[in-house]
Amino acid sequence: MFMPGRSAATSFTGWGMVLSAGAAVPVSLAGVSPHAPLIPASALAGLSVLFATAWVVASYRAGTRTRDPLSKPYRETRRPNRALRYVLGFGVSVSTAAALMAVFTISGGYGRETERLEAAGYDEYRVPVVRLAGDPEFHEGDDDSDPYYTTDLVLRIPYETGPREVTVRGMYTRFEPPVAGRTKVDAYFAPRDPEAPVVEYGRRDTTWSYLLVFAFWGAPWTLIAGGILSGCMYDEELHRLRRFEPEVHLPALGILLVGLVLLLPVAMGFEVAGHDRLPALLAVPAPALAFTWLAKRG
């Protein structure tokens, strides 16, 4: 029968596992890497796996001391740390939120194109109408929208290399049809890149938009879930979980490892069988499943 033990190596590797995994979560949520590949978060997650492996090995070596008949029996002298319940409770809820956020990470190609356009000054600008390239089409308003016109327009785009005339299809004008030489409309383009498309609706989503949504809607529920989980734990039981037991910790670590593997396609920007988001979505419940195993078997 395996008897748990403790040593300097188990303390070092155990804290290394917790701190590296804990650092990967805020790095992921903060959008340090705005698009795939998510190098910092992936590196920290990989480091936590290495520390977890080292912790298991160090725990087995420390356990041999308790099986040696010539050695003194191992006795736990530390008192339970009340902070453990909050580390575990909020760790489960926040890591689950981070895994869910990873599902909505923008692709590497889209992110690199967005960075290129932003470097060229891509944004929404107000530009004059040179002439109409078609007849205005009237659209009736209703309770939710005002009447408007759609028209193919020739716009004068003020590129840094000199103004150019560009035709944009189906431009929107509210209430009245556009008038050449007098009407101005909003359009997206890059002043330092004439090859970039000129469009009416060209806003490009970035990680920050998802972070704002999460901060407004997801963060309160994440904190509530963390508080509930922390309140359901007992310090003495959590204290026992600090000592490695194969039948308890190995399955939980295996569940977390599977979750990390499922996150790799979206984190590193590659597909598996034509999918990258689906595996990441399957990884979302991994922290909760690992916690459930610990709660049942610990």
Short mmCIF file of C-alpha atoms in Angstrom, two decimals:
data_model
loop_
_atom_site.label_atom_id
_atom_site.label_comp_id
_atom_site.label_asym_id
_atom_site.label_seq_id
_atom_site.Cartn_x
_atom_site.Cartn_y
_atom_site.Cartn_z
CA MET A 1 0.00 0.00 0.00
CA PHE A 2 1.33 3.44 -0.91
CA MET A 3 1.92 5.72 2.07
CA PRO A 4 2.11 9.46 1.37
CA GLY A 5 5.24 11.36 2.28
CA ARG A 6 6.59 14.87 2.20
CA SER A 7 9.96 16.35 1.29
CA ALA A 8 11.49 19.58 0.07
CA ALA A 9 11.10 18.28 -3.48
CA THR A 10 7.36 17.63 -3.09
CA SER A 11 6.87 21.14 -1.68
CA PHE A 12 8.88 22.78 -4.47
CA THR A 13 7.26 20.83 -7.33
CA GLY A 14 3.79 21.11 -5.80
CA TRP A 15 3.98 24.88 -5.50
CA GLY A 16 5.55 25.08 -8.95
CA MET A 17 2.61 23.16 -10.41
CA VAL A 18 0.05 25.39 -8.68
CA LEU A 19 1.77 28.71 -9.44
CA SER A 20 2.53 27.97 -13.13
CA ALA A 21 -1.01 26.70 -13.74
CA GLY A 22 -2.40 29.69 -11.84
CA ALA A 23 -0.31 32.10 -13.90
CA ALA A 24 -1.49 30.53 -17.18
CA VAL A 25 -5.11 31.39 -16.36
CA PRO A 26 -4.80 35.21 -15.96
CA VAL A 27 -2.33 35.34 -18.86
CA SER A 28 -4.97 33.65 -21.02
CA LEU A 29 -7.83 35.83 -19.75
CA ALA A 30 -5.82 39.04 -20.10
CA GLY A 31 -5.17 38.39 -23.78
CA VAL A 32 -1.37 38.67 -23.52
CA SER A 33 -1.33 36.88 -26.88
CA PRO A 34 -4.20 38.51 -28.83
CA HIS A 35 -4.49 35.57 -31.23
CA ALA A 36 -3.16 32.08 -31.83
CA PRO A 37 -0.56 30.84 -31.18
CA LEU A 38 -1.01 31.64 -27.49
CA ILE A 39 2.67 31.14 -26.63
CA PRO A 40 2.85 32.57 -23.05
CA ALA A 41 -0.27 30.77 -21.78
CA SER A 42 0.69 27.50 -23.51
CA ALA A 43 4.25 27.68 -22.13
CA LEU A 44 2.97 28.19 -18.58
CA ALA A 45 0.48 25.34 -18.98
CA GLY A 46 3.27 23.09 -20.27
CA LEU A 47 5.44 24.09 -17.32
CA SER A 48 2.64 23.11 -14.94
CA VAL A 49 2.52 19.67 -16.58
CA LEU A 50 6.27 19.26 -16.04
CA PHE A 51 5.93 20.31 -12.39
CA ALA A 52 2.99 17.91 -11.94
CA THR A 53 5.07 15.04 -13.32
CA ALA A 54 7.96 15.98 -11.06
CA TRP A 55 5.58 16.20 -8.08
CA VAL A 56 4.35 12.66 -8.69
CA VAL A 57 7.93 11.36 -8.93
CA ALA A 58 9.02 13.29 -5.82
CA SER A 59 5.98 12.03 -3.93
CA TYR A 60 6.78 8.40 -4.81
CA ARG A 61 10.36 8.91 -3.63
CA ALA A 62 9.19 10.54 -0.40
CA GLY A 63 6.76 7.66 0.08
CA THR A 64 9.59 5.15 0.13
CA ARG A 65 10.72 6.72 3.38
CA THR A 66 7.46 5.71 5.05
CA ARG A 67 7.88 2.13 3.79
CA ASP A 68 11.42 1.82 5.15
CA PRO A 69 11.20 -0.10 8.47
CA LEU A 70 14.35 1.69 9.72
CA SER A 71 12.97 5.17 9.16
CA LYS A 72 10.72 7.11 11.45
CA PRO A 73 7.03 6.98 10.48
CA TYR A 74 5.82 10.04 8.61
CA ARG A 75 3.68 12.40 10.65
CA GLU A 76 1.84 15.42 9.29
CA THR A 77 2.81 18.35 11.50
CA ARG A 78 1.42 21.25 9.49
CA ARG A 79 -1.89 22.76 10.38
CA PRO A 80 -4.57 23.18 7.68
CA ASN A 81 -4.22 26.35 5.65
CA ARG A 82 -7.56 28.15 5.21
CA ALA A 83 -6.31 29.72 1.98
CA LEU A 84 -6.40 26.33 0.24
CA ARG A 85 -10.17 26.36 -0.08
CA TYR A 86 -10.06 29.68 -1.92
CA VAL A 87 -7.17 28.61 -4.15
CA LEU A 88 -9.05 25.48 -5.20
CA GLY A 89 -12.57 26.97 -5.33
CA PHE A 90 -11.70 30.05 -7.37
CA GLY A 91 -9.09 28.07 -9.32
CA VAL A 92 -11.81 25.76 -10.64
CA SER A 93 -14.23 28.55 -11.57
CA VAL A 94 -11.64 30.89 -13.13
CA SER A 95 -9.87 28.12 -15.07
CA THR A 96 -13.24 26.99 -16.43
CA ALA A 97 -13.91 30.57 -17.57
CA ALA A 98 -10.46 30.74 -19.17
CA ALA A 99 -11.08 27.51 -21.09
CA LEU A 100 -14.42 28.89 -22.30
CA MET A 101 -12.76 32.14 -23.38
CA ALA A 102 -10.22 30.15 -25.38
CA VAL A 103 -13.07 28.84 -27.54
CA PHE A 104 -13.64 32.40 -28.78
CA THR A 105 -9.97 33.21 -29.41
CA ILE A 106 -9.58 34.73 -32.87
CA SER A 107 -7.64 32.69 -35.41
CA GLY A 108 -3.99 33.38 -36.12
CA GLY A 109 -4.65 34.36 -39.74
CA TYR A 110 -7.41 36.80 -38.82
CA GLY A 111 -5.33 38.24 -36.00
CA ARG A 112 -2.25 38.79 -38.16
CA GLU A 113 -4.36 40.43 -40.88
CA THR A 114 -5.97 42.70 -38.28
CA GLU A 115 -2.56 43.71 -36.93
CA ARG A 116 -1.36 44.46 -40.47
CA LEU A 117 -4.39 46.65 -41.22
CA GLU A 118 -4.17 48.47 -37.89
CA ALA A 119 -0.51 49.24 -38.60
CA ALA A 120 -1.69 50.80 -41.88
CA GLY A 121 -4.18 53.02 -40.02
CA TYR A 122 -7.29 50.91 -40.72
CA ASP A 123 -10.34 52.53 -39.11
CA GLU A 124 -13.65 54.21 -39.85
CA TYR A 125 -13.39 57.58 -41.62
CA ARG A 126 -15.90 60.08 -42.99
CA VAL A 127 -15.35 60.65 -46.71
CA PRO A 128 -17.16 62.63 -49.44
CA VAL A 129 -19.35 61.16 -52.19
CA VAL A 130 -17.93 61.98 -55.64
CA ARG A 131 -20.85 60.62 -57.66
CA LEU A 132 -23.57 58.00 -57.65
CA ALA A 133 -22.85 54.71 -59.41
CA GLY A 134 -26.49 53.61 -59.40
CA ASP A 135 -30.02 54.68 -58.53
CA PRO A 136 -30.80 55.04 -54.80
CA GLU A 137 -33.03 52.25 -53.46
CA PHE A 138 -35.51 53.35 -50.80
CA HIS A 139 -36.27 51.18 -47.75
CA GLU A 140 -39.29 51.84 -45.54
CA GLY A 141 -38.73 52.37 -41.85
CA ASP A 142 -40.55 50.58 -39.04
CA ASP A 143 -40.85 50.76 -35.26
CA ASP A 144 -37.22 49.70 -34.83
CA SER A 145 -35.49 51.54 -37.66
CA ASP A 146 -35.66 54.77 -39.66
CA PRO A 147 -36.21 54.88 -43.44
CA TYR A 148 -32.97 54.74 -45.43
CA TYR A 149 -31.46 54.47 -48.90
CA THR A 150 -28.84 52.10 -50.29
CA THR A 151 -26.77 53.25 -53.25
CA ASP A 152 -23.60 52.29 -55.11
CA LEU A 153 -21.31 55.25 -54.51
CA VAL A 154 -17.97 56.49 -55.79
CA LEU A 155 -16.00 57.81 -52.79
CA ARG A 156 -12.87 59.94 -52.63
CA ILE A 157 -10.47 58.08 -50.30
CA PRO A 158 -7.64 60.25 -48.89
CA TYR A 159 -4.74 57.80 -49.01
CA GLU A 160 -1.37 59.05 -47.81
CA THR A 161 0.00 58.55 -51.33
CA GLY A 162 -2.80 60.72 -52.73
CA PRO A 163 -6.61 60.64 -53.01
CA ARG A 164 -8.27 57.93 -55.10
CA GLU A 165 -11.82 57.29 -56.24
CA VAL A 166 -13.22 53.93 -55.08
CA THR A 167 -16.65 52.44 -55.80
CA VAL A 168 -18.44 50.87 -52.82
CA ARG A 169 -21.60 48.86 -53.33
CA GLY A 170 -24.78 49.34 -51.32
CA MET A 171 -23.78 52.28 -49.11
CA TYR A 172 -26.31 53.31 -46.46
CA THR A 173 -27.73 56.82 -46.05
CA ARG A 174 -30.53 57.62 -43.63
CA PHE A 175 -33.70 59.59 -44.45
CA GLU A 176 -32.48 61.15 -47.73
CA PRO A 177 -30.68 59.83 -50.80
CA PRO A 178 -27.00 60.81 -51.18
CA VAL A 179 -26.07 63.86 -53.23
CA ALA A 180 -22.80 63.96 -55.18
CA GLY A 181 -20.38 66.55 -53.88
CA ARG A 182 -22.39 67.25 -50.75
CA THR A 183 -23.04 64.01 -48.86
CA LYS A 184 -20.39 62.40 -46.66
CA VAL A 185 -20.53 58.78 -45.51
CA ASP A 186 -18.57 56.59 -43.10
CA ALA A 187 -16.31 53.93 -44.56
CA TYR A 188 -13.53 51.65 -43.31
CA PHE A 189 -10.16 51.74 -45.08
CA ALA A 190 -6.42 51.89 -44.40
CA PRO A 191 -4.86 55.27 -45.37
CA ARG A 192 -1.39 53.71 -45.69
CA ASP A 193 -2.53 50.67 -47.68
CA PRO A 194 -4.48 51.39 -50.90
CA GLU A 195 -4.75 47.63 -51.54
CA ALA A 196 -6.88 47.07 -48.43
CA PRO A 197 -10.63 46.89 -49.18
CA VAL A 198 -12.91 49.90 -48.66
CA VAL A 199 -16.13 48.76 -46.97
CA GLU A 200 -19.04 50.30 -45.15
CA TYR A 201 -19.11 47.85 -42.22
CA GLY A 202 -15.54 46.75 -41.59
CA ARG A 203 -15.12 46.64 -37.83
CA ARG A 204 -12.77 43.82 -36.91
CA ASP A 205 -13.32 41.89 -33.70
CA THR A 206 -10.36 41.45 -31.37
CA THR A 207 -9.73 39.69 -28.07
CA TRP A 208 -10.58 42.89 -26.19
CA SER A 209 -14.19 42.79 -27.34
CA TYR A 210 -14.59 39.31 -25.88
CA LEU A 211 -12.86 40.39 -22.68
CA LEU A 212 -15.34 43.23 -22.26
CA VAL A 213 -18.26 40.83 -22.68
CA PHE A 214 -16.71 38.44 -20.17
CA ALA A 215 -15.98 41.24 -17.68
CA PHE A 216 -19.59 42.42 -17.83
CA TRP A 217 -21.46 39.11 -17.96
CA GLY A 218 -19.09 36.28 -17.05
CA ALA A 219 -16.89 37.66 -14.27
CA PRO A 220 -19.68 38.07 -11.65
CA TRP A 221 -20.90 34.50 -12.18
CA THR A 222 -17.32 33.21 -12.08
CA LEU A 223 -16.75 34.90 -8.73
CA ILE A 224 -20.08 33.63 -7.37
CA ALA A 225 -19.24 30.07 -8.42
CA GLY A 226 -15.79 30.35 -6.84
CA GLY A 227 -17.28 31.62 -3.59
CA ILE A 228 -19.84 28.80 -3.48
CA LEU A 229 -17.21 26.13 -4.14
CA SER A 230 -14.89 27.59 -1.51
CA GLY A 231 -17.68 27.63 1.07
CA CYS A 232 -18.44 23.94 0.49
CA MET A 233 -14.93 22.74 1.41
CA TYR A 234 -13.45 21.67 4.73
CA ASP A 235 -9.91 22.68 5.64
CA GLU A 236 -8.98 19.30 7.13
CA GLU A 237 -10.04 17.39 4.01
CA LEU A 238 -8.18 19.80 1.73
CA HIS A 239 -5.09 19.47 3.90
CA ARG A 240 -5.04 15.71 3.27
CA LEU A 241 -5.17 16.34 -0.48
CA ARG A 242 -1.76 17.99 -0.33
CA ARG A 243 -0.19 14.54 0.15
CA PHE A 244 -0.09 12.48 -3.03
CA GLU A 245 -2.31 9.39 -3.27
CA PRO A 246 -2.20 7.58 -6.66
CA GLU A 247 -5.86 6.55 -6.77
CA VAL A 248 -6.96 10.10 -5.97
CA HIS A 249 -4.50 12.40 -7.74
CA LEU A 250 -3.51 10.48 -10.86
CA PRO A 251 -7.05 10.38 -12.36
CA ALA A 252 -7.58 14.07 -11.52
CA LEU A 253 -4.27 15.03 -13.12
CA GLY A 254 -5.17 12.86 -16.12
CA ILE A 255 -8.47 14.72 -16.58
CA LEU A 256 -6.67 18.07 -16.49
CA LEU A 257 -4.05 16.83 -18.95
CA VAL A 258 -6.78 15.72 -21.38
CA GLY A 259 -8.34 19.19 -21.06
CA LEU A 260 -5.02 20.85 -21.90
CA VAL A 261 -4.53 18.60 -24.92
CA LEU A 262 -8.02 19.48 -26.17
CA LEU A 263 -7.16 23.19 -25.88
CA LEU A 264 -3.98 22.87 -27.95
CA PRO A 265 -5.61 23.13 -31.42
CA VAL A 266 -7.22 26.51 -30.73
CA ALA A 267 -4.30 27.73 -28.61
CA MET A 268 -1.63 26.89 -31.19
CA GLY A 269 -3.71 27.53 -34.31
CA PHE A 270 -4.09 24.13 -36.00
CA GLU A 271 -6.99 21.81 -36.74
CA VAL A 272 -7.66 18.18 -35.85
CA ALA A 273 -10.01 16.40 -38.26
CA GLY A 274 -11.08 19.82 -39.53
CA HIS A 275 -11.91 21.21 -36.07
CA ASP A 276 -10.19 23.47 -33.56
CA ARG A 277 -13.07 25.05 -31.60
CA LEU A 278 -14.91 21.81 -30.89
CA PRO A 279 -12.03 20.20 -28.95
CA ALA A 280 -11.64 23.41 -26.94
CA LEU A 281 -15.34 23.35 -26.09
CA LEU A 282 -14.98 19.76 -24.86
CA ALA A 283 -12.14 20.92 -22.59
CA VAL A 284 -14.30 23.42 -20.69
CA PRO A 285 -15.66 20.96 -18.06
CA ALA A 286 -12.21 19.45 -17.32
CA PRO A 287 -11.49 21.56 -14.16
CA ALA A 288 -14.94 20.79 -12.74
CA LEU A 289 -14.60 17.06 -13.52
CA ALA A 290 -11.17 16.90 -11.86
CA PHE A 291 -12.54 18.71 -8.82
CA THR A 292 -15.52 16.34 -8.65
CA TRP A 293 -13.15 13.35 -8.66
CA LEU A 294 -11.11 14.84 -5.83
CA ALA A 295 -14.25 15.61 -3.85
CA LYS A 296 -15.57 12.04 -4.26
CA ARG A 297 -12.33 10.13 -3.71
CA GLY A 298 -10.25 12.47 -1.59
#
